[in-house]
Structure formats: C-alpha cells, structure tokens
C-alpha cells in the first residue's frame, strides 16, 4: 500500500507543469508591444480563474518555451536518476533506493486524476505546488517502515539480516515465530555471474538488432505517453476534467493488455503492435476531423483513446523486453531501454507547442511515432510460452534456432 500510494505522489510530480504552467485566456491591449517583459506586463490581461507561472512571469509568445523547458528538465532528472540509482540498488539495497523509485503503475493513473482534483480546489500555483510536493516528506518518513529485500540481503551474504526480515514478514502475516535458518552465503551474485554487461548487447548481432528496435519502441512509448499526458492542458473543454480523464482513461488499459498478452492468438508481439498502431491512428485521425465535429468525434476523445492504447503498450513493453533478453543480460538490456525511454520524456513537452503551426501537428507527430514503433515490433520474436534464454550461448543453441525459424515461418 505504501509503495502504491507513493505512485500517486510521483504522478503529481509528473503532471505538475500541466496546471502550474497552464496558460489562461488573455488579451493584449495594443499590437506591436515591445518584446521586453516589463513593457508587455503593462498591456496584457489574464483571466483570473487561476494563476500559474505563466501569469506570474508572462511566459507567452517568445517566452512560452520556458514552460516546456521546465517540464523537460523534470524528465532529464528522471534520466539522471535512472543512470545513478539503478546500479545503486544492487550495491546499497532496494529499500534506500526506493526513496527515488516506485513499483506500481495503476496508481500512477489514479494519481493524475487526484492532481486534477487538487488543481481544481487550489487555483493559486504556489499553493498547488506546495500541496503537491508536501506528501514527499511524509513518504520519506514512512519509507523507513519498509523492510529491506531479504533476497538482496541473502545475495550479499547478509544471512542473519535476511532471516530477521523473513521473521518480520511471518509475524506480520499472523504466523508464530519460525525456527528459520538460512544456509550461509558469501554472496549469490558472484563475479562470473554478473560479468556480462552492456557491451554484450552490441557484440552479438541478434542482441544488437533486438536492442536497437527495443530502444526505439521504449522511446516512442514514453514520447507518445507523456506527450499526450502533457497535452491535456491544450485540449478544448474544462482544463481540470481533461487532466483527470487523461489519467482515468489508463485504468481499463491494464486489464486489456493483461488479457491479450496471455492469448495464443495474440501474444506479446501482436498485442503490442496493435496497441501502438491504434494509438498512432487515433492521433493521426484528428487532422481529418471537421471543425464542427460532435463530442463523440472530437480531438479530445481521440487523444484519450490514443492515451489508453499507448498506456497499454507501455505496460506490455516491460514484460516483453524482460523475456527477449537472456537472464544474464536482462538487467543491462532493461537499463539501456529505460534510458532511451527518458529521452522520449525529455522531448515530449516541446511537441504540444507545435500547435502554433497547426492544431493537428502535435497529434501527427505522435501518430507517426506510434505507427513506426508498431511496425518495428513485428520484427521481434514472440515470447509467449517460449523458453527464455538463460545465457548468451543459449541464443546460439539448436533449440533456440528452431524456435527462431518457426517464428520466421509464422511471420511470413
């Protein structure tokens, strides 16, 4: 429950700029006003239904890029955290690094809706930022209640501490104190087991091509997901309702993707392809909508459909990627893909500003990205009910090659 609620806080941080950097309706008294901010402030009038950093520092026209930059810097921070705290979790343990991480995805969607409710109730941007950030202190304090991972403790040779954690878990489950004794361990994670690293993703042709495709898919998932999420402030209609729906529309995506990826007629690859392509088509179709389209055929509705589809694809890619890499390289492969994912988040905030060219341009960019990633997914093998390679040598084994040839025949 603690790590799930923590995801709500993370969602508020990710969405902070959508309301804190929102642009209310405004008009300028005169045309041809000097470009200086002081001169502009004398002649611009914002609607007073809420405040934001835009109304505070007049971040419009030539200064509007600073709002997107603020959001982009948040995702740059995620990239730094990805590079820094991922390896630390193997050295310091899972619990200390959790303070910069999270485990669940469903409550992230709920967190977006919670943030929309906060924004509706708190219209002054400084107070909204304060309310959204304060829970972080509470979660920091509550995190000390979490036990360390007993598996990690045992892998580091800390057998006694692992036994204590297992006793703590047993007592918490209502069991009597156990006579538990683990075999002494000098550390399960020996050097010979952890030797394969990132370079092996490049050395082997199969892994090299697979990694390139997966990196692009992860990039697109993040790019389209956060792009559509941050674009909620640009959609027509009620700002707070749009933000809430952008989060809640993800909820049905979870049972949908879990249902399809376990079916033999769809599996991981086909399901991922369909979700990415549906997200792409939903975005592209917005440019063909007439200006007087009804509520059931509006850019907002299509954007929400696209968000649900890419959210499902984003959830599948975690499972699919872990099954495509041999066990000894799984962490390295997931780490590289996760890094490319952050670059998508860094670029995403700037795409909504392309509406100055045309209202449909941001959606076309997201649509083309989704379609291209969907097509590239077809180049990857299916992993449903297939044995996963344990080592790099398994990729060259006859059994693996037979499975690969069968997959190629099914594709053709």
mmCIF file of C-alpha atoms in Angstrom:
data_model
loop_
_atom_site.group_PDB
_atom_site.id
_atom_site.type_symbol
_atom_site.label_atom_id
_atom_site.label_comp_id
_atom_site.label_asym_id
_atom_site.label_seq_id
_atom_site.Cartn_x
_atom_site.Cartn_y
_atom_site.Cartn_z
ATOM 1 C CA UNK A 1 0.000 0.000 0.000
ATOM 2 C CA UNK A 2 2.833 2.356 0.844
ATOM 3 C CA UNK A 3 4.618 1.998 -2.486
ATOM 4 C CA UNK A 4 1.277 2.209 -4.309
ATOM 5 C CA UNK A 5 0.339 5.469 -2.631
ATOM 6 C CA UNK A 6 3.818 6.731 -3.378
ATOM 7 C CA UNK A 7 2.976 6.393 -7.078
ATOM 8 C CA UNK A 8 0.172 8.946 -6.617
ATOM 9 C CA UNK A 9 2.781 11.422 -5.420
ATOM 10 C CA UNK A 10 5.002 10.603 -8.417
ATOM 11 C CA UNK A 11 2.057 11.232 -10.760
ATOM 12 C CA UNK A 12 1.507 14.664 -9.235
ATOM 13 C CA UNK A 13 5.165 15.499 -9.853
ATOM 14 C CA UNK A 14 4.998 14.347 -13.472
ATOM 15 C CA UNK A 15 1.835 16.369 -14.104
ATOM 16 C CA UNK A 16 2.813 19.418 -12.041
ATOM 17 C CA UNK A 17 3.630 21.661 -15.011
ATOM 18 C CA UNK A 18 0.280 20.946 -16.722
ATOM 19 C CA UNK A 19 -1.561 23.119 -14.185
ATOM 20 C CA UNK A 20 1.292 25.116 -12.660
ATOM 21 C CA UNK A 21 2.307 26.117 -16.202
ATOM 22 C CA UNK A 22 -1.194 26.395 -17.685
ATOM 23 C CA UNK A 23 -1.987 29.392 -19.894
ATOM 24 C CA UNK A 24 -5.294 31.102 -19.017
ATOM 25 C CA UNK A 25 -7.194 33.170 -21.556
ATOM 26 C CA UNK A 26 -5.642 36.591 -22.079
ATOM 27 C CA UNK A 27 -5.714 39.639 -24.345
ATOM 28 C CA UNK A 28 -3.223 42.393 -25.141
ATOM 29 C CA UNK A 29 -4.388 46.000 -25.256
ATOM 30 C CA UNK A 30 -2.199 47.083 -28.143
ATOM 31 C CA UNK A 31 -0.495 45.472 -31.102
ATOM 32 C CA UNK A 32 3.231 45.785 -31.651
ATOM 33 C CA UNK A 33 4.106 45.952 -27.965
ATOM 34 C CA UNK A 34 7.827 45.927 -27.233
ATOM 35 C CA UNK A 35 9.319 42.494 -26.632
ATOM 36 C CA UNK A 36 10.522 43.372 -23.127
ATOM 37 C CA UNK A 37 8.662 41.665 -20.324
ATOM 38 C CA UNK A 38 8.188 44.880 -18.364
ATOM 39 C CA UNK A 39 6.521 46.584 -21.333
ATOM 40 C CA UNK A 40 4.365 43.546 -22.058
ATOM 41 C CA UNK A 41 3.175 43.389 -18.435
ATOM 42 C CA UNK A 42 1.582 46.828 -18.766
ATOM 43 C CA UNK A 43 -0.713 45.809 -21.606
ATOM 44 C CA UNK A 44 -1.583 42.130 -21.037
ATOM 45 C CA UNK A 45 -4.621 40.955 -19.060
ATOM 46 C CA UNK A 46 -5.050 37.339 -17.937
ATOM 47 C CA UNK A 47 -8.307 35.721 -16.884
ATOM 48 C CA UNK A 48 -8.364 35.499 -13.098
ATOM 49 C CA UNK A 49 -9.817 31.962 -12.724
ATOM 50 C CA UNK A 50 -6.396 30.613 -11.725
ATOM 51 C CA UNK A 51 -2.743 31.619 -11.500
ATOM 52 C CA UNK A 52 0.329 29.913 -12.927
ATOM 53 C CA UNK A 53 3.962 30.603 -13.678
ATOM 54 C CA UNK A 54 2.690 31.983 -16.984
ATOM 55 C CA UNK A 55 0.682 34.709 -15.272
ATOM 56 C CA UNK A 56 3.482 35.303 -12.763
ATOM 57 C CA UNK A 57 6.266 35.915 -15.295
ATOM 58 C CA UNK A 58 4.271 36.492 -18.510
ATOM 59 C CA UNK A 59 5.579 33.367 -20.217
ATOM 60 C CA UNK A 60 3.772 33.823 -23.524
ATOM 61 C CA UNK A 61 4.859 34.253 -27.121
ATOM 62 C CA UNK A 62 8.700 34.364 -27.195
ATOM 63 C CA UNK A 63 8.885 33.273 -23.536
ATOM 64 C CA UNK A 64 6.473 30.309 -23.849
ATOM 65 C CA UNK A 65 9.270 27.796 -24.447
ATOM 66 C CA UNK A 66 10.333 28.124 -20.797
ATOM 67 C CA UNK A 67 7.222 26.246 -19.651
ATOM 68 C CA UNK A 68 8.094 23.271 -21.874
ATOM 69 C CA UNK A 69 11.714 23.511 -20.750
ATOM 70 C CA UNK A 70 10.685 23.249 -17.097
ATOM 71 C CA UNK A 71 8.801 20.037 -17.837
ATOM 72 C CA UNK A 72 11.653 18.687 -19.942
ATOM 73 C CA UNK A 73 14.110 19.255 -17.086
ATOM 74 C CA UNK A 74 11.926 17.081 -14.845
ATOM 75 C CA UNK A 75 12.361 14.162 -17.240
ATOM 76 C CA UNK A 76 16.066 14.919 -17.522
ATOM 77 C CA UNK A 77 16.149 14.420 -13.768
ATOM 78 C CA UNK A 78 14.485 11.034 -14.246
ATOM 79 C CA UNK A 79 17.218 10.118 -16.711
ATOM 80 C CA UNK A 80 19.917 11.044 -14.197
ATOM 81 C CA UNK A 81 18.100 9.060 -11.518
ATOM 82 C CA UNK A 82 17.808 6.095 -13.884
ATOM 83 C CA UNK A 83 21.564 6.095 -14.513
ATOM 84 C CA UNK A 84 22.519 6.778 -10.898
ATOM 85 C CA UNK A 85 20.107 4.861 -8.697
ATOM 86 C CA UNK A 86 19.656 1.751 -10.828
ATOM 87 C CA UNK A 87 23.166 0.426 -10.164
ATOM 88 C CA UNK A 88 22.952 1.636 -6.553
ATOM 89 C CA UNK A 89 20.041 -0.733 -5.903
ATOM 90 C CA UNK A 90 22.452 -3.646 -6.428
ATOM 91 C CA UNK A 91 25.039 -2.148 -4.066
ATOM 92 C CA UNK A 92 23.079 -0.370 -1.318
ATOM 93 C CA UNK A 93 19.889 -2.406 -1.399
ATOM 94 C CA UNK A 94 16.337 -1.949 -2.617
ATOM 95 C CA UNK A 95 14.983 -0.002 0.354
ATOM 96 C CA UNK A 96 17.382 3.002 0.328
ATOM 97 C CA UNK A 97 16.986 3.433 -3.427
ATOM 98 C CA UNK A 98 13.191 3.096 -3.218
ATOM 99 C CA UNK A 99 13.181 6.684 -1.869
ATOM 100 C CA UNK A 100 13.924 7.635 -5.528
ATOM 101 C CA UNK A 101 11.820 4.910 -7.137
ATOM 102 C CA UNK A 102 8.376 3.241 -7.332
ATOM 103 C CA UNK A 103 6.852 -0.130 -8.169
ATOM 104 C CA UNK A 104 3.284 0.120 -9.417
ATOM 105 C CA UNK A 105 1.665 1.695 -12.479
ATOM 106 C CA UNK A 106 -2.055 1.615 -11.878
ATOM 107 C CA UNK A 107 -1.991 4.140 -9.050
ATOM 108 C CA UNK A 108 0.005 6.476 -11.306
ATOM 109 C CA UNK A 109 -3.106 6.841 -13.465
ATOM 110 C CA UNK A 110 -5.237 7.481 -10.386
ATOM 111 C CA UNK A 111 -2.631 9.990 -9.219
ATOM 112 C CA UNK A 112 -3.159 12.077 -12.355
ATOM 113 C CA UNK A 113 -6.861 12.331 -11.521
ATOM 114 C CA UNK A 114 -6.012 13.227 -7.908
ATOM 115 C CA UNK A 115 -3.761 16.013 -9.149
ATOM 116 C CA UNK A 116 -6.569 17.349 -11.341
ATOM 117 C CA UNK A 117 -8.813 17.488 -8.257
ATOM 118 C CA UNK A 118 -6.098 19.323 -6.317
ATOM 119 C CA UNK A 119 -5.733 21.808 -9.153
ATOM 120 C CA UNK A 120 -9.477 22.407 -9.223
ATOM 121 C CA UNK A 121 -9.526 23.127 -5.484
ATOM 122 C CA UNK A 122 -6.262 25.095 -5.284
ATOM 123 C CA UNK A 123 -6.089 27.760 -8.001
ATOM 124 C CA UNK A 124 -3.010 29.675 -6.811
ATOM 125 C CA UNK A 125 0.031 27.983 -8.351
ATOM 126 C CA UNK A 126 2.405 28.348 -5.409
ATOM 127 C CA UNK A 127 -0.064 26.717 -3.021
ATOM 128 C CA UNK A 128 -0.765 23.988 -5.581
ATOM 129 C CA UNK A 129 2.958 23.241 -5.886
ATOM 130 C CA UNK A 130 3.232 23.189 -2.083
ATOM 131 C CA UNK A 131 0.293 20.816 -1.640
ATOM 132 C CA UNK A 132 1.571 18.531 -4.406
ATOM 133 C CA UNK A 133 5.115 18.338 -3.033
ATOM 134 C CA UNK A 134 4.455 18.102 0.704
ATOM 135 C CA UNK A 135 3.464 14.384 0.646
ATOM 136 C CA UNK A 136 7.021 13.621 -0.438
ATOM 137 C CA UNK A 137 8.235 14.374 3.079
ATOM 138 C CA UNK A 138 5.605 12.041 4.539
ATOM 139 C CA UNK A 139 6.559 9.208 2.196
ATOM 140 C CA UNK A 140 10.219 9.736 3.036
ATOM 141 C CA UNK A 141 9.447 9.188 6.719
ATOM 142 C CA UNK A 142 7.120 6.237 6.088
ATOM 143 C CA UNK A 143 9.743 4.587 3.892
ATOM 144 C CA UNK A 144 11.756 3.734 6.983
ATOM 145 C CA UNK A 145 8.943 1.334 7.936
ATOM 146 C CA UNK A 146 9.706 -0.829 4.912
ATOM 147 C CA UNK A 147 11.986 -3.833 5.422
ATOM 148 C CA UNK A 148 14.943 -4.474 3.142
ATOM 149 C CA UNK A 149 14.571 -7.129 0.444
ATOM 150 C CA UNK A 150 15.522 -10.464 2.054
ATOM 151 C CA UNK A 151 16.600 -11.808 -1.341
ATOM 152 C CA UNK A 152 19.032 -8.917 -1.797
ATOM 153 C CA UNK A 153 20.362 -9.325 1.753
ATOM 154 C CA UNK A 154 20.973 -13.018 1.186
ATOM 155 C CA UNK A 155 22.656 -12.385 -2.179
ATOM 156 C CA UNK A 156 25.068 -10.033 -0.381
ATOM 157 C CA UNK A 157 25.946 -12.640 2.224
ATOM 158 C CA UNK A 158 23.937 -10.924 4.983
ATOM 159 C CA UNK A 159 22.230 -14.146 6.073
ATOM 160 C CA UNK A 160 21.312 -13.097 9.618
ATOM 161 C CA UNK A 161 19.668 -9.881 8.443
ATOM 162 C CA UNK A 162 17.730 -11.795 5.780
ATOM 163 C CA UNK A 163 16.466 -14.178 8.475
ATOM 164 C CA UNK A 164 15.301 -11.232 10.598
ATOM 165 C CA UNK A 165 13.331 -9.771 7.689
ATOM 166 C CA UNK A 166 11.702 -13.121 6.944
ATOM 167 C CA UNK A 167 10.728 -13.418 10.616
ATOM 168 C CA UNK A 168 9.276 -9.903 10.469
ATOM 169 C CA UNK A 169 7.199 -10.844 7.401
ATOM 170 C CA UNK A 170 5.984 -14.065 9.023
ATOM 171 C CA UNK A 171 4.900 -12.256 12.204
ATOM 172 C CA UNK A 172 3.148 -9.645 10.089
ATOM 173 C CA UNK A 173 1.199 -12.423 8.382
ATOM 174 C CA UNK A 174 -0.034 -13.700 11.755
ATOM 175 C CA UNK A 175 2.280 -16.704 11.995
ATOM 176 C CA UNK A 176 4.157 -17.781 15.082
ATOM 177 C CA UNK A 177 7.865 -17.208 15.280
ATOM 178 C CA UNK A 178 9.603 -19.643 12.944
ATOM 179 C CA UNK A 179 12.703 -21.686 13.549
ATOM 180 C CA UNK A 180 14.253 -20.263 10.400
ATOM 181 C CA UNK A 181 17.863 -20.836 9.442
ATOM 182 C CA UNK A 182 19.259 -19.994 6.011
ATOM 183 C CA UNK A 183 22.349 -21.673 4.637
ATOM 184 C CA UNK A 184 25.422 -19.436 4.988
ATOM 185 C CA UNK A 185 26.115 -17.479 1.835
ATOM 186 C CA UNK A 186 29.138 -15.495 0.783
ATOM 187 C CA UNK A 187 27.013 -13.789 -1.830
ATOM 188 C CA UNK A 188 24.962 -15.353 -4.593
ATOM 189 C CA UNK A 189 25.866 -12.627 -7.061
ATOM 190 C CA UNK A 190 29.370 -13.832 -7.921
ATOM 191 C CA UNK A 191 31.586 -12.059 -10.399
ATOM 192 C CA UNK A 192 31.287 -14.767 -13.019
ATOM 193 C CA UNK A 193 27.502 -14.380 -12.980
ATOM 194 C CA UNK A 194 27.452 -10.620 -13.260
ATOM 195 C CA UNK A 195 30.253 -10.314 -15.801
ATOM 196 C CA UNK A 196 28.117 -9.946 -18.955
ATOM 197 C CA UNK A 197 27.459 -6.252 -19.377
ATOM 198 C CA UNK A 198 26.226 -3.638 -21.781
ATOM 199 C CA UNK A 199 28.986 -4.367 -24.322
ATOM 200 C CA UNK A 200 27.485 -7.806 -24.920
ATOM 201 C CA UNK A 201 24.344 -6.094 -26.207
ATOM 202 C CA UNK A 202 26.481 -4.734 -29.040
ATOM 203 C CA UNK A 203 28.797 -7.673 -29.714
ATOM 204 C CA UNK A 204 26.153 -10.228 -30.668
ATOM 205 C CA UNK A 205 24.200 -9.481 -33.882
ATOM 206 C CA UNK A 206 20.920 -10.881 -32.539
ATOM 207 C CA UNK A 207 21.096 -8.819 -29.368
ATOM 208 C CA UNK A 208 22.365 -5.729 -31.187
ATOM 209 C CA UNK A 209 19.414 -5.580 -33.570
ATOM 210 C CA UNK A 210 16.967 -6.505 -30.834
ATOM 211 C CA UNK A 211 18.306 -3.748 -28.560
ATOM 212 C CA UNK A 212 18.091 -1.076 -31.286
ATOM 213 C CA UNK A 213 14.455 -1.937 -32.013
ATOM 214 C CA UNK A 214 13.524 -2.095 -28.331
ATOM 215 C CA UNK A 215 15.236 1.209 -27.556
ATOM 216 C CA UNK A 216 13.157 2.906 -30.241
ATOM 217 C CA UNK A 217 9.944 1.269 -29.001
ATOM 218 C CA UNK A 218 10.633 2.379 -25.426
ATOM 219 C CA UNK A 219 11.447 5.865 -26.665
ATOM 220 C CA UNK A 220 8.168 6.078 -28.602
ATOM 221 C CA UNK A 221 6.095 4.713 -25.712
ATOM 222 C CA UNK A 222 7.462 7.406 -23.419
ATOM 223 C CA UNK A 223 7.336 10.110 -26.101
ATOM 224 C CA UNK A 224 3.682 9.497 -27.009
ATOM 225 C CA UNK A 225 2.545 8.686 -23.467
ATOM 226 C CA UNK A 226 3.929 11.824 -21.823
ATOM 227 C CA UNK A 227 3.237 13.917 -24.906
ATOM 228 C CA UNK A 228 -0.477 13.104 -24.787
ATOM 229 C CA UNK A 229 -0.478 13.451 -20.997
ATOM 230 C CA UNK A 230 1.118 16.892 -21.005
ATOM 231 C CA UNK A 231 -1.062 17.903 -23.964
ATOM 232 C CA UNK A 232 -4.138 17.688 -21.723
ATOM 233 C CA UNK A 233 -3.724 21.387 -20.965
ATOM 234 C CA UNK A 234 -4.020 22.187 -24.679
ATOM 235 C CA UNK A 235 -7.294 20.319 -25.311
ATOM 236 C CA UNK A 236 -10.622 22.057 -25.625
ATOM 237 C CA UNK A 237 -13.062 21.962 -22.746
ATOM 238 C CA UNK A 238 -12.570 22.076 -18.995
ATOM 239 C CA UNK A 239 -8.868 22.007 -18.117
ATOM 240 C CA UNK A 240 -9.273 20.032 -14.890
ATOM 241 C CA UNK A 241 -11.683 17.498 -16.386
ATOM 242 C CA UNK A 242 -9.310 16.888 -19.291
ATOM 243 C CA UNK A 243 -6.399 16.261 -16.919
ATOM 244 C CA UNK A 244 -8.484 13.877 -14.800
ATOM 245 C CA UNK A 245 -9.709 11.927 -17.849
ATOM 246 C CA UNK A 246 -6.152 11.692 -19.156
ATOM 247 C CA UNK A 247 -5.325 9.672 -16.045
ATOM 248 C CA UNK A 248 -8.541 7.685 -15.591
ATOM 249 C CA UNK A 249 -8.570 6.528 -19.213
ATOM 250 C CA UNK A 250 -5.490 4.430 -18.385
ATOM 251 C CA UNK A 251 -7.356 2.287 -15.855
ATOM 252 C CA UNK A 252 -9.025 -0.020 -18.433
ATOM 253 C CA UNK A 253 -5.707 -0.339 -20.284
ATOM 254 C CA UNK A 254 -4.299 -2.617 -17.561
ATOM 255 C CA UNK A 255 -6.866 -5.455 -17.750
ATOM 256 C CA UNK A 256 -6.919 -5.142 -21.548
ATOM 257 C CA UNK A 257 -3.193 -5.702 -22.008
ATOM 258 C CA UNK A 258 -3.093 -8.474 -19.389
ATOM 259 C CA UNK A 259 -5.912 -10.294 -21.189
ATOM 260 C CA UNK A 260 -4.481 -10.154 -24.705
ATOM 261 C CA UNK A 261 -0.816 -10.924 -23.978
ATOM 262 C CA UNK A 262 -1.754 -14.314 -22.497
ATOM 263 C CA UNK A 263 -3.802 -15.485 -25.505
ATOM 264 C CA UNK A 264 -2.090 -17.744 -28.041
ATOM 265 C CA UNK A 265 -3.728 -15.920 -30.981
ATOM 266 C CA UNK A 266 -2.349 -12.544 -29.915
ATOM 267 C CA UNK A 267 0.606 -12.923 -27.554
ATOM 268 C CA UNK A 268 3.091 -10.210 -26.699
ATOM 269 C CA UNK A 269 4.192 -9.113 -30.165
ATOM 270 C CA UNK A 270 0.819 -8.808 -31.919
ATOM 271 C CA UNK A 271 -0.818 -7.145 -28.925
ATOM 272 C CA UNK A 272 1.990 -4.610 -28.633
ATOM 273 C CA UNK A 273 1.859 -3.901 -32.363
ATOM 274 C CA UNK A 274 -1.908 -3.364 -32.335
ATOM 275 C CA UNK A 275 -1.886 -1.046 -29.323
ATOM 276 C CA UNK A 276 0.912 1.100 -30.759
ATOM 277 C CA UNK A 277 -0.736 1.297 -34.182
ATOM 278 C CA UNK A 278 -4.173 2.066 -32.736
ATOM 279 C CA UNK A 279 -2.585 4.861 -30.693
ATOM 280 C CA UNK A 280 -0.933 6.173 -33.860
ATOM 281 C CA UNK A 281 -4.126 6.064 -35.932
ATOM 282 C CA UNK A 282 -6.138 7.732 -33.149
ATOM 283 C CA UNK A 283 -3.699 10.649 -33.164
ATOM 284 C CA UNK A 284 -3.482 10.975 -36.953
ATOM 285 C CA UNK A 285 -7.261 10.894 -37.449
ATOM 286 C CA UNK A 286 -7.565 14.161 -35.529
ATOM 287 C CA UNK A 287 -6.340 16.058 -38.610
ATOM 288 C CA UNK A 288 -9.294 14.777 -40.658
ATOM 289 C CA UNK A 289 -11.993 15.829 -38.195
ATOM 290 C CA UNK A 290 -14.293 18.664 -39.299
ATOM 291 C CA UNK A 291 -14.281 21.781 -37.167
ATOM 292 C CA UNK A 292 -17.921 21.210 -36.135
ATOM 293 C CA UNK A 293 -17.415 17.580 -35.099
ATOM 294 C CA UNK A 294 -19.630 16.490 -32.228
ATOM 295 C CA UNK A 295 -18.492 15.454 -28.744
ATOM 296 C CA UNK A 296 -18.236 11.793 -29.785
ATOM 297 C CA UNK A 297 -15.860 12.590 -32.639
ATOM 298 C CA UNK A 298 -13.592 15.264 -31.232
ATOM 299 C CA UNK A 299 -9.807 15.613 -30.922
ATOM 300 C CA UNK A 300 -10.168 15.292 -27.158
ATOM 301 C CA UNK A 301 -11.883 11.904 -27.434
ATOM 302 C CA UNK A 302 -9.348 10.603 -29.947
ATOM 303 C CA UNK A 303 -6.482 11.872 -27.789
ATOM 304 C CA UNK A 304 -7.923 9.977 -24.809
ATOM 305 C CA UNK A 305 -8.251 6.810 -26.920
ATOM 306 C CA UNK A 306 -4.659 7.206 -28.037
ATOM 307 C CA UNK A 307 -3.561 7.670 -24.426
ATOM 308 C CA UNK A 308 -5.308 4.458 -23.371
ATOM 309 C CA UNK A 309 -3.703 2.485 -26.222
ATOM 310 C CA UNK A 310 -0.157 3.736 -25.639
ATOM 311 C CA UNK A 311 -0.563 3.194 -21.895
ATOM 312 C CA UNK A 312 -1.373 -0.468 -22.563
ATOM 313 C CA UNK A 313 1.659 -0.743 -24.852
ATOM 314 C CA UNK A 314 3.841 0.883 -22.200
ATOM 315 C CA UNK A 315 2.830 -1.798 -19.698
ATOM 316 C CA UNK A 316 3.435 -4.651 -22.128
ATOM 317 C CA UNK A 317 6.915 -3.451 -23.107
ATOM 318 C CA UNK A 318 8.240 -4.106 -19.599
ATOM 319 C CA UNK A 319 7.168 -7.756 -19.718
ATOM 320 C CA UNK A 320 8.092 -8.256 -23.372
ATOM 321 C CA UNK A 321 11.576 -6.770 -23.026
ATOM 322 C CA UNK A 322 12.464 -8.883 -19.998
ATOM 323 C CA UNK A 323 11.562 -12.027 -21.967
ATOM 324 C CA UNK A 324 13.595 -11.052 -25.035
ATOM 325 C CA UNK A 325 16.923 -10.875 -23.184
ATOM 326 C CA UNK A 326 18.822 -13.835 -21.720
ATOM 327 C CA UNK A 327 18.847 -13.899 -17.941
ATOM 328 C CA UNK A 328 22.484 -12.786 -17.573
ATOM 329 C CA UNK A 329 21.825 -9.657 -19.675
ATOM 330 C CA UNK A 330 18.285 -8.843 -18.611
ATOM 331 C CA UNK A 331 19.228 -6.046 -16.215
ATOM 332 C CA UNK A 332 21.609 -4.486 -18.738
ATOM 333 C CA UNK A 333 19.001 -4.651 -21.508
ATOM 334 C CA UNK A 334 16.240 -3.169 -19.365
ATOM 335 C CA UNK A 335 18.591 -0.450 -18.186
ATOM 336 C CA UNK A 336 19.533 0.642 -21.702
ATOM 337 C CA UNK A 337 15.901 0.608 -22.839
ATOM 338 C CA UNK A 338 14.843 2.572 -19.771
ATOM 339 C CA UNK A 339 17.444 5.227 -20.574
ATOM 340 C CA UNK A 340 16.089 5.640 -24.114
ATOM 341 C CA UNK A 341 12.630 5.916 -22.579
ATOM 342 C CA UNK A 342 13.728 9.004 -20.632
ATOM 343 C CA UNK A 343 14.838 10.761 -23.798
ATOM 344 C CA UNK A 344 11.282 10.399 -25.071
ATOM 345 C CA UNK A 345 10.032 12.111 -21.918
ATOM 346 C CA UNK A 346 12.565 14.920 -22.321
ATOM 347 C CA UNK A 347 11.390 15.737 -25.861
ATOM 348 C CA UNK A 348 7.658 15.211 -25.280
ATOM 349 C CA UNK A 349 6.920 18.562 -23.531
ATOM 350 C CA UNK A 350 8.006 20.554 -26.597
ATOM 351 C CA UNK A 351 5.640 18.836 -29.052
ATOM 352 C CA UNK A 352 2.360 20.438 -27.829
ATOM 353 C CA UNK A 353 3.878 23.858 -28.562
ATOM 354 C CA UNK A 354 3.960 22.871 -32.255
ATOM 355 C CA UNK A 355 0.260 23.679 -32.370
ATOM 356 C CA UNK A 356 1.349 27.170 -33.416
ATOM 357 C CA UNK A 357 1.994 25.650 -36.858
ATOM 358 C CA UNK A 358 -1.341 23.843 -36.925
ATOM 359 C CA UNK A 359 -3.626 22.401 -34.268
ATOM 360 C CA UNK A 360 -3.135 18.882 -35.660
ATOM 361 C CA UNK A 361 0.679 18.926 -35.939
ATOM 362 C CA UNK A 362 1.371 17.567 -32.394
ATOM 363 C CA UNK A 363 -1.043 14.689 -32.965
ATOM 364 C CA UNK A 364 0.504 13.877 -36.349
ATOM 365 C CA UNK A 365 3.960 13.707 -34.737
ATOM 366 C CA UNK A 366 2.656 11.350 -32.056
ATOM 367 C CA UNK A 367 0.742 9.336 -34.638
ATOM 368 C CA UNK A 368 3.689 8.742 -36.956
ATOM 369 C CA UNK A 369 5.833 7.754 -33.978
ATOM 370 C CA UNK A 370 3.260 5.225 -32.781
ATOM 371 C CA UNK A 371 2.783 3.675 -36.217
ATOM 372 C CA UNK A 372 6.517 3.334 -36.863
ATOM 373 C CA UNK A 373 7.093 1.657 -33.487
ATOM 374 C CA UNK A 374 4.170 -0.680 -34.142
ATOM 375 C CA UNK A 375 5.631 -1.830 -37.458
ATOM 376 C CA UNK A 376 9.083 -2.327 -35.927
ATOM 377 C CA UNK A 377 7.596 -4.540 -33.201
ATOM 378 C CA UNK A 378 6.756 -7.091 -35.902
ATOM 379 C CA UNK A 379 10.494 -7.627 -36.394
ATOM 380 C CA UNK A 380 10.819 -9.059 -32.877
ATOM 381 C CA UNK A 381 10.106 -12.706 -31.995
ATOM 382 C CA UNK A 382 7.112 -13.842 -29.980
ATOM 383 C CA UNK A 383 7.916 -14.924 -26.408
ATOM 384 C CA UNK A 384 4.584 -16.291 -25.167
ATOM 385 C CA UNK A 385 5.006 -19.872 -23.896
ATOM 386 C CA UNK A 386 8.556 -19.976 -25.316
ATOM 387 C CA UNK A 387 11.620 -20.903 -23.234
ATOM 388 C CA UNK A 388 13.689 -17.885 -22.320
ATOM 389 C CA UNK A 389 17.444 -17.987 -22.972
ATOM 390 C CA UNK A 390 19.420 -18.198 -19.744
ATOM 391 C CA UNK A 391 22.787 -17.229 -21.246
ATOM 392 C CA UNK A 392 24.272 -15.749 -24.399
ATOM 393 C CA UNK A 393 25.240 -19.252 -25.525
ATOM 394 C CA UNK A 394 21.569 -20.271 -25.445
ATOM 395 C CA UNK A 395 20.879 -17.807 -28.236
ATOM 396 C CA UNK A 396 23.120 -19.907 -30.490
ATOM 397 C CA UNK A 397 21.783 -23.272 -29.319
ATOM 398 C CA UNK A 398 19.908 -25.534 -31.801
ATOM 399 C CA UNK A 399 16.730 -25.346 -29.715
ATOM 400 C CA UNK A 400 16.725 -21.576 -29.841
ATOM 401 C CA UNK A 401 17.434 -21.569 -33.580
ATOM 402 C CA UNK A 402 14.500 -23.928 -34.222
ATOM 403 C CA UNK A 403 12.190 -21.603 -32.311
ATOM 404 C CA UNK A 404 13.564 -18.665 -34.277
ATOM 405 C CA UNK A 405 12.931 -20.420 -37.612
ATOM 406 C CA UNK A 406 9.399 -21.349 -36.569
ATOM 407 C CA UNK A 407 8.776 -17.727 -35.681
ATOM 408 C CA UNK A 408 10.055 -16.592 -39.079
ATOM 409 C CA UNK A 409 7.708 -19.065 -40.832
ATOM 410 C CA UNK A 410 4.736 -17.802 -38.821
ATOM 411 C CA UNK A 411 5.630 -14.216 -39.718
ATOM 412 C CA UNK A 412 5.858 -14.985 -43.445
#
